[in-house]
CSV table of C-alpha atoms and ligand atoms in Angstrom, one decimal:
chain,number,residue,atom,x,y,z
A,1452,MET,CA,-5.1,32.3,-16.2
A,1453,ASN,CA,-8.0,30.3,-17.5
A,1454,VAL,CA,-7.6,26.7,-16.4
A,1455,LEU,CA,-9.7,23.7,-17.6
A,1456,VAL,CA,-9.8,20.5,-15.5
A,1457,VAL,CA,-11.4,17.5,-17.3
A,1458,GLY,CA,-13.0,14.9,-15.1
A,1459,GLY,CA,-15.6,14.7,-12.3
A,1460,GLY,CA,-14.1,12.3,-9.8
A,1461,ALA,CA,-12.4,12.9,-6.4
A,1462,ARG,CA,-9.0,13.0,-8.1
A,1463,GLU,CA,-10.2,15.8,-10.3
A,1464,HIS,CA,-11.8,17.5,-7.2
A,1465,ALA,CA,-8.3,17.4,-5.6
A,1466,ILE,CA,-6.8,18.8,-8.9
A,1467,CYS,CA,-9.4,21.6,-8.9
A,1468,ASP,CA,-8.7,22.3,-5.3
A,1469,ALA,CA,-4.9,22.6,-6.0
A,1470,VAL,CA,-5.6,24.9,-9.0
A,1471,ALA,CA,-8.1,27.0,-7.1
A,1472,ARG,CA,-5.5,27.7,-4.4
A,1473,SER,CA,-3.5,29.6,-7.0
A,1474,GLU,CA,-4.3,33.3,-7.1
A,1475,GLN,CA,-3.6,33.2,-10.9
A,1476,ALA,CA,-6.4,30.7,-11.6
A,1477,THR,CA,-9.9,31.0,-13.0
A,1478,LEU,CA,-11.2,27.5,-13.0
A,1479,PHE,CA,-13.4,25.8,-15.6
A,1480,SER,CA,-14.5,22.2,-15.6
A,1481,VAL,CA,-15.8,19.5,-17.9
A,1482,MET,CA,-17.3,16.6,-16.0
A,1483,ASN,CA,-19.6,13.7,-16.7
A,1484,ASN,CA,-21.5,14.0,-13.4
A,1485,LEU,CA,-22.3,17.1,-11.4
A,1486,ASN,CA,-19.6,16.9,-8.7
A,1487,PRO,CA,-20.7,19.3,-5.9
A,1488,GLY,CA,-17.1,20.0,-4.8
A,1489,ILE,CA,-16.0,21.0,-8.3
A,1490,GLU,CA,-19.2,22.9,-8.9
A,1491,LYS,CA,-18.3,25.2,-5.9
A,1492,LEU,CA,-14.7,25.8,-7.1
A,1493,ALA,CA,-15.3,26.4,-10.8
A,1494,ILE,CA,-16.6,29.6,-12.2
A,1495,GLU,CA,-18.3,27.6,-14.9
A,1496,TYR,CA,-18.7,23.9,-15.9
A,1497,LEU,CA,-19.9,21.8,-18.8
A,1498,LEU,CA,-21.6,18.5,-18.1
A,1499,LYS,CA,-20.2,16.2,-20.8
A,1500,LYS,CA,-18.7,12.8,-21.1
A,1501,GLU,CA,-14.9,13.2,-20.8
A,1502,THR,CA,-14.2,11.4,-24.1
A,1503,GLU,CA,-16.4,13.8,-26.2
A,1504,ILE,CA,-13.4,15.4,-27.7
A,1505,PRO,CA,-14.9,17.9,-30.3
A,1506,GLU,CA,-17.3,19.3,-27.7
A,1507,ILE,CA,-14.5,19.7,-25.0
A,1508,VAL,CA,-12.1,21.3,-27.5
A,1509,SER,CA,-14.7,23.7,-28.7
A,1510,TYR,CA,-15.6,24.6,-25.0
A,1511,ALA,CA,-11.9,25.2,-24.2
A,1512,LYS,CA,-11.6,27.5,-27.2
A,1513,LYS,CA,-14.7,29.4,-26.3
A,1514,LYS,CA,-13.5,30.0,-22.8
A,1515,ASN,CA,-9.9,31.0,-23.9
A,1516,ILE,CA,-8.4,28.3,-21.8
A,1517,ASP,CA,-4.6,28.9,-21.1
A,1518,ILE,CA,-3.9,25.5,-19.5
A,1519,ALA,CA,-5.8,22.2,-19.7
A,1520,LEU,CA,-5.4,19.4,-17.2
A,1521,ILE,CA,-6.9,15.9,-17.8
A,1522,GLY,CA,-7.7,13.7,-14.8
A,1523,PRO,CA,-8.8,10.3,-16.1
A,1524,GLU,CA,-7.2,7.9,-18.5
A,1525,ALA,CA,-10.1,7.4,-21.0
A,1526,PRO,CA,-9.8,10.9,-22.6
A,1527,LEU,CA,-6.0,10.5,-22.7
A,1528,GLU,CA,-6.5,7.2,-24.7
A,1529,ALA,CA,-9.0,9.0,-26.9
A,1530,GLY,CA,-6.5,11.7,-27.8
A,1531,LEU,CA,-7.9,14.7,-26.0
A,1532,ALA,CA,-4.5,16.1,-25.2
A,1533,ASP,CA,-3.5,15.9,-28.9
A,1534,GLU,CA,-6.6,17.8,-30.0
A,1535,LEU,CA,-6.3,20.5,-27.4
A,1536,ILE,CA,-2.6,21.0,-28.4
A,1537,LYS,CA,-3.5,21.1,-32.1
A,1538,ASN,CA,-5.9,23.9,-31.2
A,1539,ASP,CA,-3.1,25.9,-29.4
A,1540,ILE,CA,-4.3,25.0,-25.9
A,1541,GLN,CA,-1.4,24.2,-23.6
A,1542,THR,CA,-2.0,20.9,-22.0
A,1543,CYS,CA,-0.4,19.4,-19.0
A,1544,ALA,CA,-1.2,15.8,-19.9
A,1545,PRO,CA,0.4,13.3,-22.3
A,1546,ARG,CA,-0.6,12.9,-25.9
A,1547,LYS,CA,-2.2,9.6,-26.9
A,1548,ASN,CA,1.1,8.0,-28.0
A,1549,ALA,CA,2.9,8.8,-24.8
A,1550,ALA,CA,-0.2,7.7,-22.7
A,1551,ARG,CA,0.3,4.2,-24.2
A,1552,ILE,CA,2.6,3.7,-21.2
A,1553,GLU,CA,-0.7,3.1,-19.4
A,1554,THR,CA,-3.2,2.2,-22.2
A,1555,ASP,CA,-1.1,-0.6,-23.8
A,1556,LYS,CA,0.5,-2.9,-21.2
A,1557,GLU,CA,2.3,-4.9,-23.9
A,1558,TRP,CA,3.9,-1.7,-25.3
A,1559,MET,CA,4.9,-0.6,-21.8
A,1560,ARG,CA,6.7,-3.9,-21.2
A,1561,ASN,CA,8.4,-3.7,-24.6
A,1562,LEU,CA,9.6,-0.2,-23.9
A,1563,LEU,CA,11.2,-1.4,-20.6
A,1564,THR,CA,12.9,-4.2,-22.5
A,1565,THR,CA,14.2,-2.1,-25.4
A,1566,TYR,CA,15.7,0.5,-23.1
A,1567,LYS,CA,16.9,-2.0,-20.5
A,1568,ILE,CA,15.0,-0.2,-17.8
A,1569,PRO,CA,15.4,-1.8,-14.3
A,1570,GLY,CA,12.4,-3.3,-12.6
A,1571,GLN,CA,11.1,-5.4,-15.4
A,1572,LEU,CA,9.2,-8.6,-14.7
A,1573,GLN,CA,9.2,-11.9,-16.7
A,1574,HIS,CA,6.3,-11.6,-19.1
A,1575,GLN,CA,4.9,-12.6,-22.5
A,1576,THR,CA,1.7,-11.8,-24.5
A,1577,PHE,CA,-0.5,-14.4,-26.1
A,1578,THR,CA,-3.3,-14.6,-28.6
A,1579,ASP,CA,-3.4,-18.4,-28.4
A,1580,PRO,CA,-4.5,-19.9,-25.1
A,1581,ALA,CA,-2.5,-23.1,-25.7
A,1582,GLU,CA,0.8,-21.1,-25.9
A,1583,ALA,CA,-0.2,-19.2,-22.8
A,1584,GLN,CA,-0.7,-22.5,-21.0
A,1585,ARG,CA,2.8,-23.7,-22.1
A,1586,PHE,CA,4.3,-20.4,-20.7
A,1587,ILE,CA,2.5,-20.8,-17.4
A,1588,ASP,CA,3.6,-24.5,-17.1
A,1589,ASP,CA,7.2,-23.6,-17.9
A,1590,LEU,CA,7.4,-20.6,-15.6
A,1591,ASP,CA,8.5,-21.7,-12.2
A,1592,ALA,CA,6.3,-19.1,-10.5
A,1593,GLU,CA,2.7,-18.0,-10.0
A,1594,VAL,CA,1.4,-15.5,-12.5
A,1595,ALA,CA,-0.6,-12.3,-12.9
A,1596,ILE,CA,-3.0,-12.3,-15.9
A,1597,LYS,CA,-3.6,-8.8,-17.5
A,1598,PRO,CA,-5.8,-7.5,-20.3
A,1599,ILE,CA,-3.7,-5.3,-22.6
A,1600,GLY,CA,-5.8,-2.2,-22.4
A,1601,LEU,CA,-7.8,-0.2,-19.9
A,1602,THR,CA,-10.2,-2.0,-17.5
A,1603,GLY,CA,-10.7,0.6,-14.8
A,1604,GLY,CA,-8.2,-1.3,-12.5
A,1605,LYS,CA,-10.4,-4.3,-12.3
A,1606,GLY,CA,-9.1,-6.6,-15.1
A,1607,VAL,CA,-5.9,-7.8,-13.5
A,1608,HIS,CA,-6.2,-11.3,-11.9
A,1609,VAL,CA,-3.5,-12.5,-9.7
A,1610,ALA,CA,-2.7,-16.1,-8.6
A,1611,GLY,CA,-3.7,-16.8,-5.0
A,1612,ASP,CA,-5.9,-13.6,-4.9
A,1613,HIS,CA,-8.3,-14.2,-7.8
A,1614,PHE,CA,-7.6,-17.8,-8.9
A,1615,ASN,CA,-5.8,-20.9,-7.9
A,1616,GLY,CA,-4.0,-23.4,-10.1
A,1617,THR,CA,-3.6,-23.6,-13.9
A,1618,THR,CA,-7.2,-24.6,-14.7
A,1619,GLU,CA,-8.6,-21.5,-13.1
A,1620,ALA,CA,-5.8,-19.4,-14.7
A,1621,MET,CA,-6.6,-20.8,-18.1
A,1622,ALA,CA,-10.3,-20.1,-17.7
A,1623,TYR,CA,-9.5,-16.3,-17.3
A,1624,VAL,CA,-6.8,-16.3,-20.0
A,1625,THR,CA,-9.4,-17.7,-22.4
A,1626,GLU,CA,-12.0,-15.3,-21.2
A,1627,VAL,CA,-9.7,-12.3,-21.8
A,1628,ILE,CA,-8.7,-13.5,-25.3
A,1629,GLN,CA,-12.2,-14.5,-26.4
A,1630,ASN,CA,-14.1,-11.6,-25.0
A,1631,LYS,CA,-11.4,-9.1,-25.9
A,1632,ILE,CA,-11.3,-7.8,-22.3
A,1633,GLY,CA,-9.2,-4.6,-22.4
A,1634,GLY,CA,-9.9,-4.1,-26.1
A,1635,ALA,CA,-7.7,-6.8,-27.8
A,1636,ALA,CA,-7.9,-10.6,-28.3
A,1637,LYS,CA,-4.7,-10.8,-26.4
A,1638,VAL,CA,-3.5,-11.4,-22.9
A,1639,LEU,CA,-0.3,-10.4,-21.0
A,1640,ILE,CA,1.0,-12.9,-18.5
A,1641,GLU,CA,3.6,-11.8,-16.0
A,1642,GLU,CA,5.3,-13.6,-13.2
A,1643,LYS,CA,3.6,-12.7,-9.9
A,1644,ALA,CA,5.7,-10.3,-8.0
A,1645,ILE,CA,5.6,-10.9,-4.2
A,1646,GLY,CA,6.0,-7.9,-1.8
A,1647,GLU,CA,4.5,-4.6,-0.8
A,1648,GLU,CA,3.1,-2.3,-3.5
A,1649,PHE,CA,3.7,1.5,-3.4
A,1650,THR,CA,2.8,4.4,-5.7
A,1651,LEU,CA,5.2,7.0,-6.8
A,1652,GLN,CA,3.7,10.0,-8.5
A,1653,ALA,CA,5.8,12.7,-10.2
A,1654,PHE,CA,5.6,15.8,-12.4
A,1655,THR,CA,7.6,15.7,-15.6
A,1656,ASP,CA,8.3,18.2,-18.4
A,1657,GLY,CA,9.5,15.4,-20.6
A,1658,HIS,CA,13.1,15.5,-19.4
A,1659,HIS,CA,13.1,16.3,-15.7
A,1660,VAL,CA,11.2,14.3,-13.1
A,1661,ALA,CA,10.0,15.9,-9.8
A,1662,PRO,CA,8.8,13.1,-7.5
A,1663,LEU,CA,6.1,13.4,-4.9
A,1664,PRO,CA,5.8,11.5,-1.6
A,1665,ALA,CA,5.3,7.7,-1.8
A,1666,VAL,CA,1.7,6.5,-1.2
A,1667,GLN,CA,0.2,3.1,-0.6
A,1668,ASP,CA,-3.2,2.4,-2.0
A,1669,HIS,CA,-5.6,-0.4,-1.0
A,1670,LYS,CA,-7.1,-2.0,-4.0
A,1671,ARG,CA,-9.1,-4.8,-2.4
A,1672,LEU,CA,-12.7,-4.0,-1.4
A,1673,LEU,CA,-12.8,-5.6,2.1
A,1674,PRO,CA,-10.7,-5.1,5.3
A,1675,ASP,CA,-7.5,-7.0,5.6
A,1676,ASP,CA,-7.1,-7.0,1.7
A,1677,LYS,CA,-9.9,-9.4,1.0
A,1678,GLY,CA,-12.6,-9.3,-1.7
A,1679,PRO,CA,-12.5,-8.1,-5.3
A,1680,ASN,CA,-10.2,-5.5,-6.8
A,1681,THR,CA,-11.6,-2.0,-6.9
A,1682,GLY,CA,-10.3,1.4,-8.2
A,1683,GLY,CA,-8.8,1.8,-4.7
A,1684,MET,CA,-10.5,2.1,-1.3
A,1685,GLY,CA,-8.1,4.5,0.3
A,1686,SER,CA,-4.5,5.3,0.8
A,1687,TYR,CA,-1.9,6.8,3.1
A,1688,SER,CA,1.4,8.6,3.0
A,1689,CYS,CA,4.0,9.6,5.6
A,1690,ALA,CA,5.5,12.9,6.6
A,1691,ASN,CA,9.0,11.8,5.6
A,1692,GLY,CA,7.8,11.0,2.0
A,1693,LEU,CA,8.6,7.3,2.5
A,1694,LEU,CA,6.4,4.4,3.8
A,1695,PRO,CA,6.9,2.4,6.9
A,1696,PHE,CA,8.4,-0.5,4.9
A,1697,LEU,CA,10.2,1.6,2.2
A,1698,THR,CA,13.7,2.9,2.6
A,1699,LYS,CA,15.0,6.1,1.0
A,1700,GLN,CA,17.2,4.1,-1.3
A,1701,GLU,CA,14.2,2.0,-2.5
A,1702,TYR,CA,12.2,5.2,-3.0
A,1703,HIS,CA,15.0,6.5,-5.2
A,1704,GLN,CA,15.1,3.3,-7.2
A,1705,GLY,CA,11.5,4.0,-8.1
A,1706,VAL,CA,12.4,7.6,-9.1
A,1707,THR,CA,15.3,6.4,-11.2
A,1708,ILE,CA,12.9,4.0,-13.1
A,1709,LEU,CA,10.5,6.9,-13.8
A,1710,GLN,CA,13.4,9.0,-15.1
A,1711,HIS,CA,14.5,6.1,-17.4
A,1712,ILE,CA,10.9,5.8,-18.7
A,1713,ILE,CA,10.6,9.5,-19.4
A,1714,GLN,CA,14.0,9.5,-21.2
A,1715,ALA,CA,12.9,6.4,-23.2
A,1716,LEU,CA,9.7,8.1,-24.2
A,1717,ALA,CA,11.6,11.2,-25.3
A,1718,GLN,CA,13.9,9.1,-27.4
A,1719,GLU,CA,10.9,7.4,-29.0
A,1720,GLN,CA,9.7,11.0,-30.0
A,1721,ASN,CA,6.8,10.6,-27.5
A,1722,THR,CA,7.8,13.3,-25.1
A,1723,TYR,CA,5.7,13.0,-22.0
A,1724,ILE,CA,4.4,16.1,-20.2
A,1725,GLY,CA,2.2,16.0,-17.1
A,1726,PRO,CA,1.8,13.9,-14.0
A,1727,ILE,CA,3.1,10.3,-14.2
A,1728,TYR,CA,2.4,7.4,-11.8
A,1729,GLY,CA,4.5,4.4,-11.2
A,1730,GLN,CA,2.9,1.4,-9.5
A,1731,PHE,CA,5.8,-0.4,-8.0
A,1732,ILE,CA,6.3,-3.5,-5.8
A,1733,LEU,CA,9.1,-3.9,-3.4
A,1734,THR,CA,10.3,-7.5,-3.6
A,1735,SER,CA,13.2,-9.6,-2.3
A,1736,GLN,CA,14.9,-8.7,-5.6
A,1737,GLY,CA,14.3,-5.0,-5.2
A,1738,VAL,CA,11.8,-2.6,-6.8
A,1739,LYS,CA,9.8,-4.0,-9.7
A,1740,ILE,CA,7.2,-2.3,-12.0
A,1741,ILE,CA,3.6,-3.4,-11.8
A,1742,GLU,CA,2.3,-0.8,-14.1
A,1743,VAL,CA,2.7,2.8,-15.2
A,1744,ASN,CA,-0.2,5.3,-15.4
A,1745,ALA,CA,-0.3,8.4,-17.5
A,1746,ARG,CA,-2.0,10.6,-14.8
A,1747,PHE,CA,-2.4,11.1,-11.1
A,1748,GLY,CA,-3.6,8.1,-9.1
A,1749,ASP,CA,-7.1,8.0,-7.6
A,1750,PRO,CA,-7.0,8.0,-4.5
A,1751,GLU,CA,-3.3,8.8,-4.4
A,1752,ALA,CA,-3.7,12.3,-5.8
A,1753,MET,CA,-5.6,13.2,-2.7
A,1754,ASN,CA,-2.6,12.3,-0.5
A,1755,VAL,CA,-0.2,14.5,-2.3
A,1756,LEU,CA,-2.0,17.5,-3.9
A,1757,PRO,CA,-3.2,19.0,-0.6
A,1758,LEU,CA,0.4,19.1,0.6
A,1759,LEU,CA,1.7,21.2,-2.3
A,1760,GLN,CA,3.0,24.5,-1.0
A,1761,THR,CA,4.3,25.6,-4.4
A,1762,ASP,CA,1.7,27.2,-6.6
A,1763,PHE,CA,0.3,24.4,-8.7
A,1764,LEU,CA,0.1,26.6,-11.8
A,1765,ASP,CA,3.7,27.5,-11.5
A,1766,ILE,CA,4.5,23.8,-11.6
A,1767,CYS,CA,2.2,23.4,-14.7
A,1768,THR,CA,4.0,26.4,-16.3
A,1769,ALA,CA,7.4,24.8,-15.6
A,1770,MET,CA,6.2,21.5,-17.1
A,1771,LEU,CA,5.1,23.3,-20.3
A,1772,ASN,CA,8.3,25.4,-20.5
A,1773,THR,CA,10.6,22.4,-19.8
A,1774,THR,CA,12.0,24.2,-16.8
A,1775,LEU,CA,10.9,21.8,-14.1
A,1776,SER,CA,13.2,21.5,-11.2
A,1777,THR,CA,12.8,19.4,-8.0
A,1778,LYS,CA,14.2,22.3,-6.0
A,1779,ASP,CA,11.2,24.5,-7.0
A,1780,ILE,CA,8.6,22.2,-5.5
A,1781,GLN,CA,7.8,22.5,-1.8
A,1782,ILE,CA,5.8,19.9,-0.1
A,1783,GLU,CA,4.4,20.1,3.4
A,1784,LYS,CA,5.9,17.4,5.6
A,1785,LYS,CA,2.7,15.8,6.9
A,1786,SER,CA,1.2,12.4,7.0
A,1787,THR,CA,-2.1,11.7,5.2
A,1788,VAL,CA,-4.9,9.1,5.4
A,1789,CYS,CA,-7.5,9.0,2.7
A,1790,LYS,CA,-10.6,6.8,3.1
A,1791,TYR,CA,-13.2,6.4,0.4
A,1792,VAL,CA,-16.9,6.0,1.1
A,1793,VAL,CA,-18.5,3.8,-1.6
A,1794,PRO,CA,-22.0,2.6,-2.3
A,1795,GLU,CA,-23.0,-0.7,-0.8
A,1796,GLY,CA,-22.3,-3.4,-3.4
A,1797,TYR,CA,-19.4,-1.5,-5.0
A,1798,GLY,CA,-17.0,-3.8,-6.8
A,1799,VAL,CA,-19.9,-6.3,-7.5
A,1800,LYS,CA,-23.2,-4.4,-8.1
A,1801,SER,CA,-23.3,-0.9,-6.6
A,1802,MET,CA,-26.5,0.5,-5.1
A,1803,ALA,CA,-26.5,3.7,-7.1
A,1804,GLY,CA,-29.0,6.6,-6.8
A,1805,GLU,CA,-29.1,6.4,-3.0
A,1806,PRO,CA,-28.9,9.6,-0.9
A,1807,ILE,CA,-25.8,10.5,0.9
A,1808,TYR,CA,-25.8,13.3,3.5
A,1809,VAL,CA,-22.6,15.2,4.2
A,1810,ASN,CA,-22.4,17.7,7.1
A,1811,GLU,CA,-19.7,19.8,5.5
A,1812,GLU,CA,-19.5,22.3,8.3
A,1813,ALA,CA,-18.9,19.6,11.0
A,1814,LEU,CA,-16.5,17.8,8.6
A,1815,ARG,CA,-14.4,21.0,8.1
A,1816,LYS,CA,-14.1,21.3,11.9
A,1817,THR,CA,-12.4,17.9,12.1
A,1818,GLY,CA,-9.6,19.4,10.0
A,1819,ALA,CA,-10.1,16.8,7.3
A,1820,MET,CA,-10.5,17.5,3.6
A,1821,LEU,CA,-13.5,16.3,1.6
A,1822,PHE,CA,-13.4,15.3,-2.1
A,1823,TYR,CA,-16.5,14.3,-3.9
A,1824,ALA,CA,-16.3,11.5,-6.5
A,1825,SER,CA,-19.0,9.6,-8.5
A,1826,VAL,CA,-22.0,11.4,-7.0
A,1827,ASN,CA,-24.6,13.5,-8.7
A,1828,LYS,CA,-26.2,16.6,-7.3
A,1829,LYS,CA,-30.0,16.5,-7.9
A,1830,ASP,CA,-32.4,19.1,-6.4
A,1831,ASP,CA,-30.0,19.8,-3.6
A,1832,HIS,CA,-29.6,16.1,-2.8
A,1833,ILE,CA,-26.4,14.2,-3.3
A,1834,LEU,CA,-27.0,10.7,-4.8
A,1835,THR,CA,-24.5,7.9,-5.1
A,1836,GLY,CA,-23.4,6.8,-8.6
A,1837,SER,CA,-22.1,3.3,-9.4
A,1838,SER,CA,-18.5,4.1,-8.5
A,1839,ARG,CA,-16.8,5.5,-5.4
A,1840,SER,CA,-18.8,8.3,-3.8
A,1841,LEU,CA,-16.5,10.6,-1.9
A,1842,ALA,CA,-13.2,10.6,0.1
A,1843,VAL,CA,-12.1,12.2,3.3
A,1844,VAL,CA,-8.4,12.9,3.9
A,1845,GLY,CA,-6.9,13.3,7.4
A,1846,ILE,CA,-3.7,15.4,7.4
A,1847,HIS,CA,-1.4,15.6,10.5
A,1848,ASP,CA,2.2,15.4,11.6
A,1849,THR,CA,1.7,11.7,12.5
A,1850,LEU,CA,0.0,9.0,10.6
A,1851,ALA,CA,-1.9,7.9,13.7
A,1852,LYS,CA,-3.4,11.3,14.2
A,1853,ALA,CA,-4.2,11.6,10.4
A,1854,GLU,CA,-6.0,8.3,10.6
A,1855,ARG,CA,-8.0,9.5,13.7
A,1856,ILE,CA,-9.0,12.7,11.8
A,1857,SER,CA,-10.2,10.7,8.8
A,1858,GLU,CA,-12.4,8.6,11.1
A,1859,GLN,CA,-13.8,11.7,12.8
A,1860,ALA,CA,-14.6,13.1,9.4
A,1861,LEU,CA,-16.4,9.9,8.4
A,1862,THR,CA,-18.9,10.4,11.2
A,1863,CYS,CA,-20.1,13.5,9.4
A,1864,ILE,CA,-21.3,11.4,6.5
A,1865,LYS,CA,-24.6,9.5,6.6
A,1866,GLY,CA,-26.4,7.2,4.3
A,1867,ASP,CA,-28.2,3.8,4.6
A,1868,HIS,CA,-26.2,2.0,1.9
A,1869,LEU,CA,-22.6,3.0,2.2
A,1870,PHE,CA,-19.4,1.1,2.8
A,1871,ILE,CA,-16.0,2.1,4.1
A,1872,ARG,CA,-12.7,0.2,4.6
A,1873,HIS,CA,-12.0,1.5,8.1
A,1874,ASP,CA,-8.7,-0.5,8.5
A,1875,ILE,CA,-6.8,1.8,6.1
A,1876,GLY,CA,-4.0,3.7,7.8
A,1877,THR,CA,-4.5,1.8,11.1
A,1878,LYS,CA,-1.6,0.7,13.3
A,1879,GLN,CA,-2.7,-2.9,12.9
A,1880,LEU,CA,-2.6,-2.9,9.1
A,1881,LEU,CA,0.7,-1.0,9.0
A,1882,GLU,CA,2.3,-3.5,11.3
A,1883,LYS,CA,1.1,-6.3,9.0
A,1884,ARG,CA,2.8,-4.5,6.0
A,1885,ILE,CA,6.0,-4.1,8.0
A,1886,ARG,CA,6.1,-7.7,9.1
A,1887,HIS,CA,5.4,-8.9,5.5
A,1888,MET,CA,8.3,-6.9,4.1
A,1889,LYS,CA,10.6,-8.1,6.9
A,1890,GLU,CA,9.7,-11.7,5.9
A,1891,ILE,CA,10.4,-11.0,2.3
A,1892,ARG,CA,13.7,-9.3,2.9
A,1893,GLY,CA,14.6,-12.3,5.0
A,1894,LYS,CA,14.1,-14.6,2.0
A,1895,LYS,CA,16.9,-12.8,0.0
B,72,LIG,N1,-5.0,3.9,-7.4
B,72,LIG,C1,-5.1,3.2,-8.7
B,72,LIG,C2,-5.1,4.1,-9.9
B,72,LIG,O1,-5.2,5.3,-9.8
B,72,LIG,O2,-5.0,3.5,-11.0
């Protein structure tokens, strides 16, 4: 089976790794940067921007691709899945209209309202800053300010984290509207939900949802959740599929919400096929939806895809044939800790083009997995790009051991201008999360 994976990040390296484990697969890649991990796994690759649709479709046709998988959100928004499908290439990723669940936050909130899907937050969109100010003044709560469209995870500003008080809130509201941040002269304002966030990824064939273990990502750049928002500095998951602060019942509330969303999309004639990602927050009022993404998470894909025991291509085939069943998906019961290595200055001004040295042989001996991200291979050197460079994933029965393995693996990576959030998956940070959730539950 000829499989094309679009995207050159660590998430796509993890997707390629899952594909390559299938004996049925012959792997092709389209990526913007020469990812050394994907280069090793693919029998052939095309270096191309992931939104250059005609070139990608023509490559897929030339290579007789049977199944295409799309990692990042930008090509989904640009309609790559639609064009591949139009050209008779089976695609395990949503079409442009279904991907609006991620690419248009106003549309997502409206869908939740129309179909009375649980987990909604108080919200409203504005084109006029004065009306936005009235909403903020009247709402007896702090707010989150969100551009409508894609911003690479960096456009959301939250009270207390990114600004304080109405004057600072209004300065960002005005900036988003005037500068059309996220593509529209519009802003979405939501009540700030207080609690612990968790990610729930699932496969769906448009009707059935097969959920994967819950994961917690760390969006802030610096230890102890300080500093600017990033695409995600690392993440962990637990062997039982839950998180130290998340009960089975709460996990299932998240799954039910995803099921409602998939049903709503089908009713809207926007049947959704592929991986889906719910970003939830556990509050004193139960599970609420922060956002929904039309793809695997990055880094969260790296926590779950290595644990798949079922052939990934069998899952893709089931998604395409509408025969997906939770029972058919086996997942190894292990804990995982993923830590990203990023260039110094990432999140503000990255030091790109700096060499990064990876002792792959020593790293393999630690038992960790290695996923390359925004790096470029040049004359046998690996150079940092402006985004996250690579990730290591420790996998073990216990979270504590998985964390130690990820740290051992990090000692095999050298470079003068690199940064890592070493606190991810540590006992200290986990205990802080558990305490936080205990306090919140106490406020009920
Ligand atoms: N981990 C955040 C994202 O994938 O959007």
